[in-house]
mmCIF file of C-alpha atoms in Angstrom:
data_model
loop_
_atom_site.group_PDB
_atom_site.id
_atom_site.type_symbol
_atom_site.label_atom_id
_atom_site.label_comp_id
_atom_site.label_asym_id
_atom_site.label_seq_id
_atom_site.Cartn_x
_atom_site.Cartn_y
_atom_site.Cartn_z
ATOM 1 C CA ASN A 1 1.194 -23.646 -4.046
ATOM 2 C CA THR A 2 -0.438 -22.823 -7.763
ATOM 3 C CA GLY A 3 1.982 -25.150 -9.372
ATOM 4 C CA VAL A 4 3.401 -22.530 -11.491
ATOM 5 C CA SER A 5 7.223 -21.854 -11.171
ATOM 6 C CA ALA A 6 8.470 -18.450 -10.976
ATOM 7 C CA LEU A 7 10.865 -19.109 -13.913
ATOM 8 C CA ALA A 8 7.843 -19.014 -16.328
ATOM 9 C CA PHE A 9 7.442 -15.215 -15.595
ATOM 10 C CA ALA A 10 11.245 -14.077 -14.912
ATOM 11 C CA THR A 11 11.594 -12.740 -18.571
ATOM 12 C CA LYS A 12 8.510 -10.524 -17.913
ATOM 13 C CA LEU A 13 9.256 -9.520 -14.488
ATOM 14 C CA ASP A 14 11.360 -6.230 -15.719
ATOM 15 C CA VAL A 15 8.411 -5.479 -17.609
ATOM 16 C CA PHE A 16 6.014 -5.889 -15.083
ATOM 17 C CA ARG A 17 7.826 -3.746 -12.783
ATOM 18 C CA HIS A 18 8.352 -0.927 -14.679
ATOM 19 C CA ALA A 19 4.895 -1.033 -16.406
ATOM 20 C CA VAL A 20 2.546 2.045 -15.834
ATOM 21 C CA ILE A 21 -0.915 0.203 -16.442
ATOM 22 C CA VAL A 22 -3.545 2.430 -18.396
ATOM 23 C CA THR A 23 -6.876 2.038 -16.596
ATOM 24 C CA ALA A 24 -8.657 5.619 -17.462
ATOM 25 C CA PRO A 25 -11.641 4.869 -19.983
ATOM 26 C CA HIS A 26 -10.537 7.518 -22.282
ATOM 27 C CA HIS A 27 -6.978 6.327 -22.499
ATOM 28 C CA ILE A 28 -8.289 2.530 -22.970
ATOM 29 C CA ARG A 29 -10.452 4.305 -25.620
ATOM 30 C CA GLN A 30 -7.303 5.656 -27.244
ATOM 31 C CA LEU A 31 -5.672 2.397 -27.047
ATOM 32 C CA GLN A 32 -8.375 0.872 -28.679
ATOM 33 C CA SER A 33 -8.787 3.037 -31.727
ATOM 34 C CA ALA A 34 -4.899 3.015 -32.185
ATOM 35 C CA LEU A 35 -4.817 -0.828 -32.293
ATOM 36 C CA LYS A 36 -7.905 -0.653 -34.382
ATOM 37 C CA GLN A 37 -6.300 1.711 -37.021
ATOM 38 C CA ARG A 38 -3.515 -0.700 -36.907
ATOM 39 C CA GLY A 39 -5.536 -3.686 -37.718
ATOM 40 C CA TYR A 40 -4.703 -5.515 -34.544
ATOM 41 C CA TYR A 41 -8.673 -4.993 -32.672
ATOM 42 C CA ASP A 42 -11.970 -5.270 -34.298
ATOM 43 C CA GLY A 43 -14.080 -4.873 -31.051
ATOM 44 C CA GLU A 44 -15.798 -1.820 -29.542
ATOM 45 C CA ILE A 45 -14.228 1.426 -28.766
ATOM 46 C CA ASN A 46 -15.838 1.838 -25.416
ATOM 47 C CA GLY A 47 -12.952 2.343 -22.905
ATOM 48 C CA THR A 48 -13.336 -1.294 -21.500
ATOM 49 C CA PHE A 49 -10.404 -3.356 -21.078
ATOM 50 C CA SER A 50 -11.974 -6.836 -22.585
ATOM 51 C CA PRO A 51 -10.169 -10.233 -23.774
ATOM 52 C CA ALA A 52 -10.497 -9.203 -27.183
ATOM 53 C CA LEU A 53 -8.577 -6.054 -26.400
ATOM 54 C CA ARG A 54 -5.808 -8.250 -24.624
ATOM 55 C CA ALA A 55 -5.558 -10.202 -27.566
ATOM 56 C CA ALA A 56 -5.130 -7.320 -29.800
ATOM 57 C CA ILE A 57 -2.336 -5.981 -27.389
ATOM 58 C CA GLU A 58 -0.464 -9.466 -27.037
ATOM 59 C CA SER A 59 -0.442 -9.477 -30.947
ATOM 60 C CA PHE A 60 0.851 -6.025 -31.404
ATOM 61 C CA GLU A 61 3.449 -6.763 -28.587
ATOM 62 C CA ARG A 62 4.414 -9.948 -30.941
ATOM 63 C CA ALA A 63 4.402 -8.437 -34.021
ATOM 64 C CA HIS A 64 6.817 -5.596 -32.807
ATOM 65 C CA GLY A 65 9.262 -7.881 -30.740
ATOM 66 C CA LEU A 66 8.196 -6.769 -27.495
ATOM 67 C CA THR A 67 7.674 -8.845 -24.530
ATOM 68 C CA VAL A 68 3.997 -10.299 -24.367
ATOM 69 C CA THR A 69 2.232 -9.086 -21.512
ATOM 70 C CA GLY A 70 -1.130 -8.179 -22.582
ATOM 71 C CA LEU A 71 -1.324 -5.338 -20.215
ATOM 72 C CA ALA A 72 -2.774 -2.049 -21.520
ATOM 73 C CA THR A 73 0.051 0.231 -21.108
#
């Protein structure tokens, strides 16, 4: 038991079910570049998913009224 209620994830469950996660380095680089151009990401364009990239994705999601997941989709 982790002590985390499933209700904490209920609003995101549908998003998680339908998410197509980006894992290929060239796709991650494209995502990094797109977020950098829009001012959300200031890290290296290296094709690596990092805490900075996750934070940029979450900022983008918040700014656009999307469910905040931090997933590279």
